[in-house]
């Protein structure tokens, strides 16, 4: 039976009484939806009223003891995100300190929630990050005592076992100000040199050897303190204090050196940054250290070493077929030299040892002429298992270079059948149908067998693969 569409405009015509009855009926027996409706009802009643209801809900979550299923976990995460939005919109404009207290309390729920759920999907973690981001947005309007806030931050991070407060220092930086950051630094340095407490040791009570227990506890405590001190040094612009957290060897790690160089550059110490980066650059090209390369480029640019920068950009293109590096290299060349460099780059791609990488480059820059030339000249090297590259590249080639597209489809078909990958037979059948559909658009197959010959060869070599031929029949 035809009727009005279920949309907001049509629902409003029903009137408040009818809508209220429908809403009550829809939330009956659904505690989560009932809570959302109650929160909506208190949203207009002022910060204190909203805060009382939010605290009541937090207490219920804190008292929970049963395991939270995947479905219930998603529902809870949605509720937490809704509460964050309610606090930020309904409380923060008039009472930012109160809003902070509530969001901070929400973050403190993380431990009790994680202890009774499997957050492999990061659902709860995402909700907690939303709360921390909301704190960062309201921090500039907070009026809390900076030293007291620093104490709260230190205490929260010290007992945080699930990462909910990892970004707390940066989030409340504006509220801490110079006074709060200085106090947080002093407290952290004092904690690092203080004897271990019972609360430090209790987490490692399972270790029977007292010396080992103390070592583990000290390492864990010092790691937390170092994290706080690094954040403080970062916010205070104290590059040397930040660098001092690492050994000279650690500063050569490709995971640390780029960040260290960025800080040195921001402090106007480009020569030091370059020396650090050059000490970290790998001697081989097994791993792609993109961040380290970017830091290297930034150092050379800051020092005005244009020739070295051009060479470094070209070196990255040569080894990684990085389109961005090539574009930047070309922009730094004098007029007319860029055309010659572009031709050299194309020849380099055509001869690149790893053909999968060369094909991926062509797909990334959408150079179908180069891709076709590469496929036609080196089709025997193509790995038909690389379907994540070959499938979209064939689709991009088919309109203007149908023969190259067919050769890619054939590579995937041959791989699936030769290796008896029955799970890919459906895809292979569709690829074969695509070959058939573009056959008339290819006047000359050159050295490659025409479609009819290729099809007959498949029938001869793979006649017993009945499941494949059944799929072929289905897509014809």
PDB file of N, CA, C and O in Angstrom, residues 210-255:
ATOM      1  N   UNK A 210      62.450 -10.548  44.508  1.00  0.00           N
ATOM      2  CA  UNK A 210      62.275  -9.133  44.859  1.00  0.00           C
ATOM      3  C   UNK A 210      63.060  -8.182  43.952  1.00  0.00           C
ATOM      4  O   UNK A 210      62.554  -7.112  43.577  1.00  0.00           O
ATOM      5  N   UNK A 211      64.283  -8.556  43.593  1.00  0.00           N
ATOM      6  CA  UNK A 211      65.092  -7.676  42.747  1.00  0.00           C
ATOM      7  C   UNK A 211      64.478  -7.521  41.365  1.00  0.00           C
ATOM      8  O   UNK A 211      64.415  -6.408  40.816  1.00  0.00           O
ATOM      9  N   UNK A 212      64.019  -8.633  40.791  1.00  0.00           N
ATOM     10  CA  UNK A 212      63.392  -8.564  39.468  1.00  0.00           C
ATOM     11  C   UNK A 212      62.094  -7.762  39.515  1.00  0.00           C
ATOM     12  O   UNK A 212      61.775  -7.015  38.583  1.00  0.00           O
ATOM     13  N   UNK A 213      61.356  -7.952  40.634  1.00  0.00           N
ATOM     14  CA  UNK A 213      60.102  -7.217  40.778  1.00  0.00           C
ATOM     15  C   UNK A 213      60.370  -5.707  40.805  1.00  0.00           C
ATOM     16  O   UNK A 213      59.678  -4.921  40.151  1.00  0.00           O
ATOM     17  N   UNK A 214      61.389  -5.311  41.537  1.00  0.00           N
ATOM     18  CA  UNK A 214      61.725  -3.892  41.614  1.00  0.00           C
ATOM     19  C   UNK A 214      62.207  -3.352  40.275  1.00  0.00           C
ATOM     20  O   UNK A 214      61.860  -2.237  39.883  1.00  0.00           O
ATOM     21  N   UNK A 215      62.983  -4.147  39.551  1.00  0.00           N
ATOM     22  CA  UNK A 215      63.471  -3.713  38.241  1.00  0.00           C
ATOM     23  C   UNK A 215      62.315  -3.469  37.278  1.00  0.00           C
ATOM     24  O   UNK A 215      62.276  -2.452  36.570  1.00  0.00           O
ATOM     25  N   UNK A 216      61.378  -4.409  37.251  1.00  0.00           N
ATOM     26  CA  UNK A 216      60.224  -4.263  36.346  1.00  0.00           C
ATOM     27  C   UNK A 216      59.396  -3.042  36.719  1.00  0.00           C
ATOM     28  O   UNK A 216      58.955  -2.275  35.858  1.00  0.00           O
ATOM     29  N   UNK A 217      59.176  -2.866  38.002  1.00  0.00           N
ATOM     30  CA  UNK A 217      58.366  -1.740  38.461  1.00  0.00           C
ATOM     31  C   UNK A 217      59.052  -0.418  38.155  1.00  0.00           C
ATOM     32  O   UNK A 217      58.411   0.557  37.732  1.00  0.00           O
ATOM     33  N   UNK A 218      60.370  -0.368  38.341  1.00  0.00           N
ATOM     34  CA  UNK A 218      61.111   0.869  38.096  1.00  0.00           C
ATOM     35  C   UNK A 218      61.099   1.224  36.608  1.00  0.00           C
ATOM     36  O   UNK A 218      60.927   2.394  36.237  1.00  0.00           O
ATOM     37  N   UNK A 219      61.282   0.218  35.761  1.00  0.00           N
ATOM     38  CA  UNK A 219      61.260   0.459  34.314  1.00  0.00           C
ATOM     39  C   UNK A 219      59.905   1.010  33.881  1.00  0.00           C
ATOM     40  O   UNK A 219      59.818   1.967  33.094  1.00  0.00           O
ATOM     41  N   UNK A 220      58.836   0.414  34.408  1.00  0.00           N
ATOM     42  CA  UNK A 220      57.496   0.860  34.042  1.00  0.00           C
ATOM     43  C   UNK A 220      57.235   2.287  34.522  1.00  0.00           C
ATOM     44  O   UNK A 220      56.699   3.123  33.788  1.00  0.00           O
ATOM     45  N   UNK A 221      57.625   2.561  35.778  1.00  0.00           N
ATOM     46  CA  UNK A 221      57.409   3.914  36.308  1.00  0.00           C
ATOM     47  C   UNK A 221      58.211   4.945  35.539  1.00  0.00           C
ATOM     48  O   UNK A 221      57.705   6.007  35.163  1.00  0.00           O
ATOM     49  N   UNK A 222      59.483   4.629  35.282  1.00  0.00           N
ATOM     50  CA  UNK A 222      60.343   5.581  34.590  1.00  0.00           C
ATOM     51  C   UNK A 222      59.871   5.821  33.159  1.00  0.00           C
ATOM     52  O   UNK A 222      59.994   6.932  32.634  1.00  0.00           O
ATOM     53  N   UNK A 223      59.318   4.786  32.518  1.00  0.00           N
ATOM     54  CA  UNK A 223      58.812   4.951  31.158  1.00  0.00           C
ATOM     55  C   UNK A 223      57.655   5.959  31.150  1.00  0.00           C
ATOM     56  O   UNK A 223      57.561   6.819  30.262  1.00  0.00           O
ATOM     57  N   UNK A 224      56.770   5.843  32.131  1.00  0.00           N
ATOM     58  CA  UNK A 224      55.650   6.778  32.223  1.00  0.00           C
ATOM     59  C   UNK A 224      56.138   8.196  32.474  1.00  0.00           C
ATOM     60  O   UNK A 224      55.683   9.159  31.849  1.00  0.00           O
ATOM     61  N   UNK A 225      57.096   8.341  33.422  1.00  0.00           N
ATOM     62  CA  UNK A 225      57.632   9.660  33.743  1.00  0.00           C
ATOM     63  C   UNK A 225      58.322  10.276  32.527  1.00  0.00           C
ATOM     64  O   UNK A 225      58.178  11.476  32.241  1.00  0.00           O
ATOM     65  N   UNK A 226      59.075   9.457  31.794  1.00  0.00           N
ATOM     66  CA  UNK A 226      59.766   9.960  30.604  1.00  0.00           C
ATOM     67  C   UNK A 226      58.777  10.450  29.559  1.00  0.00           C
ATOM     68  O   UNK A 226      59.017  11.449  28.875  1.00  0.00           O
ATOM     69  N   UNK A 227      57.655   9.754  29.429  1.00  0.00           N
ATOM     70  CA  UNK A 227      56.638  10.176  28.472  1.00  0.00           C
ATOM     71  C   UNK A 227      56.096  11.554  28.845  1.00  0.00           C
ATOM     72  O   UNK A 227      55.914  12.431  27.980  1.00  0.00           O
ATOM     73  N   UNK A 228      55.835  11.765  30.134  1.00  0.00           N
ATOM     74  CA  UNK A 228      55.342  13.069  30.583  1.00  0.00           C
ATOM     75  C   UNK A 228      56.386  14.149  30.333  1.00  0.00           C
ATOM     76  O   UNK A 228      56.082  15.233  29.816  1.00  0.00           O
ATOM     77  N   UNK A 229      57.630  13.863  30.682  1.00  0.00           N
ATOM     78  CA  UNK A 229      58.695  14.854  30.513  1.00  0.00           C
ATOM     79  C   UNK A 229      58.929  15.186  29.044  1.00  0.00           C
ATOM     80  O   UNK A 229      59.230  16.337  28.700  1.00  0.00           O
ATOM     81  N   UNK A 230      58.776  14.198  28.171  1.00  0.00           N
ATOM     82  CA  UNK A 230      58.915  14.466  26.736  1.00  0.00           C
ATOM     83  C   UNK A 230      57.816  15.405  26.256  1.00  0.00           C
ATOM     84  O   UNK A 230      58.062  16.335  25.478  1.00  0.00           O
ATOM     85  N   UNK A 231      56.587  15.164  26.716  1.00  0.00           N
ATOM     86  CA  UNK A 231      55.479  16.029  26.314  1.00  0.00           C
ATOM     87  C   UNK A 231      55.693  17.454  26.822  1.00  0.00           C
ATOM     88  O   UNK A 231      55.434  18.434  26.112  1.00  0.00           O
ATOM     89  N   UNK A 232      56.150  17.573  28.077  1.00  0.00           N
ATOM     90  CA  UNK A 232      56.394  18.900  28.644  1.00  0.00           C
ATOM     91  C   UNK A 232      57.499  19.617  27.869  1.00  0.00           C
ATOM     92  O   UNK A 232      57.379  20.799  27.527  1.00  0.00           O
ATOM     93  N   UNK A 233      58.599  18.894  27.598  1.00  0.00           N
ATOM     94  CA  UNK A 233      59.706  19.491  26.842  1.00  0.00           C
ATOM     95  C   UNK A 233      59.237  19.941  25.466  1.00  0.00           C
ATOM     96  O   UNK A 233      59.639  21.001  24.969  1.00  0.00           O
ATOM     97  N   UNK A 234      58.376  19.145  24.864  1.00  0.00           N
ATOM     98  CA  UNK A 234      57.844  19.494  23.548  1.00  0.00           C
ATOM     99  C   UNK A 234      57.058  20.796  23.611  1.00  0.00           C
ATOM    100  O   UNK A 234      57.229  21.693  22.777  1.00  0.00           O
ATOM    101  N   UNK A 235      56.199  20.914  24.617  1.00  0.00           N
ATOM    102  CA  UNK A 235      55.352  22.098  24.742  1.00  0.00           C
ATOM    103  C   UNK A 235      56.151  23.332  25.163  1.00  0.00           C
ATOM    104  O   UNK A 235      55.791  24.458  24.819  1.00  0.00           O
ATOM    105  N   UNK A 236      57.217  23.131  25.900  1.00  0.00           N
ATOM    106  CA  UNK A 236      58.055  24.255  26.323  1.00  0.00           C
ATOM    107  C   UNK A 236      59.082  24.642  25.266  1.00  0.00           C
ATOM    108  O   UNK A 236      59.814  25.618  25.451  1.00  0.00           O
ATOM    109  N   UNK A 237      59.132  23.876  24.170  1.00  0.00           N
ATOM    110  CA  UNK A 237      60.104  24.169  23.130  1.00  0.00           C
ATOM    111  C   UNK A 237      61.522  23.856  23.538  1.00  0.00           C
ATOM    112  O   UNK A 237      62.480  24.390  22.970  1.00  0.00           O
ATOM    113  N   UNK A 238      61.671  22.973  24.514  1.00  0.00           N
ATOM    114  CA  UNK A 238      62.995  22.604  25.022  1.00  0.00           C
ATOM    115  C   UNK A 238      63.500  21.393  24.236  1.00  0.00           C
ATOM    116  O   UNK A 238      63.310  20.245  24.635  1.00  0.00           O
ATOM    117  N   UNK A 239      64.139  21.673  23.098  1.00  0.00           N
ATOM    118  CA  UNK A 239      64.586  20.592  22.220  1.00  0.00           C
ATOM    119  C   UNK A 239      65.624  19.712  22.906  1.00  0.00           C
ATOM    120  O   UNK A 239      65.581  18.479  22.801  1.00  0.00           O
ATOM    121  N   UNK A 240      66.537  20.321  23.618  1.00  0.00           N
ATOM    122  CA  UNK A 240      67.596  19.546  24.266  1.00  0.00           C
ATOM    123  C   UNK A 240      67.035  18.600  25.317  1.00  0.00           C
ATOM    124  O   UNK A 240      67.507  17.470  25.463  1.00  0.00           O
ATOM    125  N   UNK A 241      66.034  19.069  26.050  1.00  0.00           N
ATOM    126  CA  UNK A 241      65.409  18.195  27.042  1.00  0.00           C
ATOM    127  C   UNK A 241      64.711  17.026  26.356  1.00  0.00           C
ATOM    128  O   UNK A 241      64.738  15.894  26.852  1.00  0.00           O
ATOM    129  N   UNK A 242      64.103  17.303  25.208  1.00  0.00           N
ATOM    130  CA  UNK A 242      63.435  16.223  24.464  1.00  0.00           C
ATOM    131  C   UNK A 242      64.473  15.221  23.961  1.00  0.00           C
ATOM    132  O   UNK A 242      64.289  14.004  24.086  1.00  0.00           O
ATOM    133  N   UNK A 243      65.559  15.710  23.399  1.00  0.00           N
ATOM    134  CA  UNK A 243      66.596  14.821  22.868  1.00  0.00           C
ATOM    135  C   UNK A 243      67.264  14.016  23.977  1.00  0.00           C
ATOM    136  O   UNK A 243      67.673  12.870  23.763  1.00  0.00           O
ATOM    137  N   UNK A 244      67.369  14.610  25.156  1.00  0.00           N
ATOM    138  CA  UNK A 244      68.065  13.947  26.261  1.00  0.00           C
ATOM    139  C   UNK A 244      67.356  12.692  26.727  1.00  0.00           C
ATOM    140  O   UNK A 244      67.947  11.867  27.435  1.00  0.00           O
ATOM    141  N   UNK A 245      66.117  12.511  26.320  1.00  0.00           N
ATOM    142  CA  UNK A 245      65.377  11.306  26.724  1.00  0.00           C
ATOM    143  C   UNK A 245      65.863  10.067  25.973  1.00  0.00           C
ATOM    144  O   UNK A 245      65.519   8.947  26.333  1.00  0.00           O
ATOM    145  N   UNK A 246      66.652  10.277  24.910  1.00  0.00           N
ATOM    146  CA  UNK A 246      67.122   9.159  24.094  1.00  0.00           C
ATOM    147  C   UNK A 246      68.641   9.067  24.140  1.00  0.00           C
ATOM    148  O   UNK A 246      69.333  10.069  24.288  1.00  0.00           O
ATOM    149  N   UNK A 247      69.140   7.871  23.966  1.00  0.00           N
ATOM    150  CA  UNK A 247      70.582   7.678  23.848  1.00  0.00           C
ATOM    151  C   UNK A 247      71.008   8.082  22.436  1.00  0.00           C
ATOM    152  O   UNK A 247      70.173   8.136  21.517  1.00  0.00           O
ATOM    153  N   UNK A 248      72.314   8.358  22.223  1.00  0.00           N
ATOM    154  CA  UNK A 248      72.779   8.683  20.866  1.00  0.00           C
ATOM    155  C   UNK A 248      72.414   7.594  19.859  1.00  0.00           C
ATOM    156  O   UNK A 248      72.079   7.901  18.698  1.00  0.00           O
ATOM    157  N   UNK A 249      72.458   6.346  20.282  1.00  0.00           N
ATOM    158  CA  UNK A 249      72.099   5.259  19.356  1.00  0.00           C
ATOM    159  C   UNK A 249      70.621   5.311  19.006  1.00  0.00           C
ATOM    160  O   UNK A 249      70.240   5.137  17.845  1.00  0.00           O
ATOM    161  N   UNK A 250      69.775   5.574  20.000  1.00  0.00           N
ATOM    162  CA  UNK A 250      68.330   5.619  19.738  1.00  0.00           C
ATOM    163  C   UNK A 250      67.974   6.753  18.775  1.00  0.00           C
ATOM    164  O   UNK A 250      67.027   6.627  17.987  1.00  0.00           O
ATOM    165  N   UNK A 251      68.730   7.838  18.830  1.00  0.00           N
ATOM    166  CA  UNK A 251      68.458   8.965  17.942  1.00  0.00           C
ATOM    167  C   UNK A 251      68.762   8.640  16.481  1.00  0.00           C
ATOM    168  O   UNK A 251      68.376   9.397  15.583  1.00  0.00           O
ATOM    169  N   UNK A 252      69.441   7.517  16.233  1.00  0.00           N
ATOM    170  CA  UNK A 252      69.684   7.089  14.851  1.00  0.00           C
ATOM    171  C   UNK A 252      68.616   6.128  14.353  1.00  0.00           C
ATOM    172  O   UNK A 252      68.654   5.728  13.197  1.00  0.00           O
ATOM    173  N   UNK A 253      67.673   5.753  15.209  1.00  0.00           N
ATOM    174  CA  UNK A 253      66.598   4.855  14.775  1.00  0.00           C
ATOM    175  C   UNK A 253      65.694   5.605  13.802  1.00  0.00           C
ATOM    176  O   UNK A 253      65.337   6.763  14.048  1.00  0.00           O
ATOM    177  N   UNK A 254      65.277   4.923  12.737  1.00  0.00           N
ATOM    178  CA  UNK A 254      64.447   5.616  11.742  1.00  0.00           C
ATOM    179  C   UNK A 254      63.067   5.976  12.282  1.00  0.00           C
ATOM    180  O   UNK A 254      62.339   6.775  11.685  1.00  0.00           O
ATOM    181  N   UNK A 255      62.682   5.391  13.436  1.00  0.00           N
ATOM    182  CA  UNK A 255      61.401   5.733  14.046  1.00  0.00           C
ATOM    183  C   UNK A 255      61.490   6.968  14.931  1.00  0.00           C
ATOM    184  O   UNK A 255      60.471   7.567  15.270  1.00  0.00           O
TER     185      UNK A 255
END
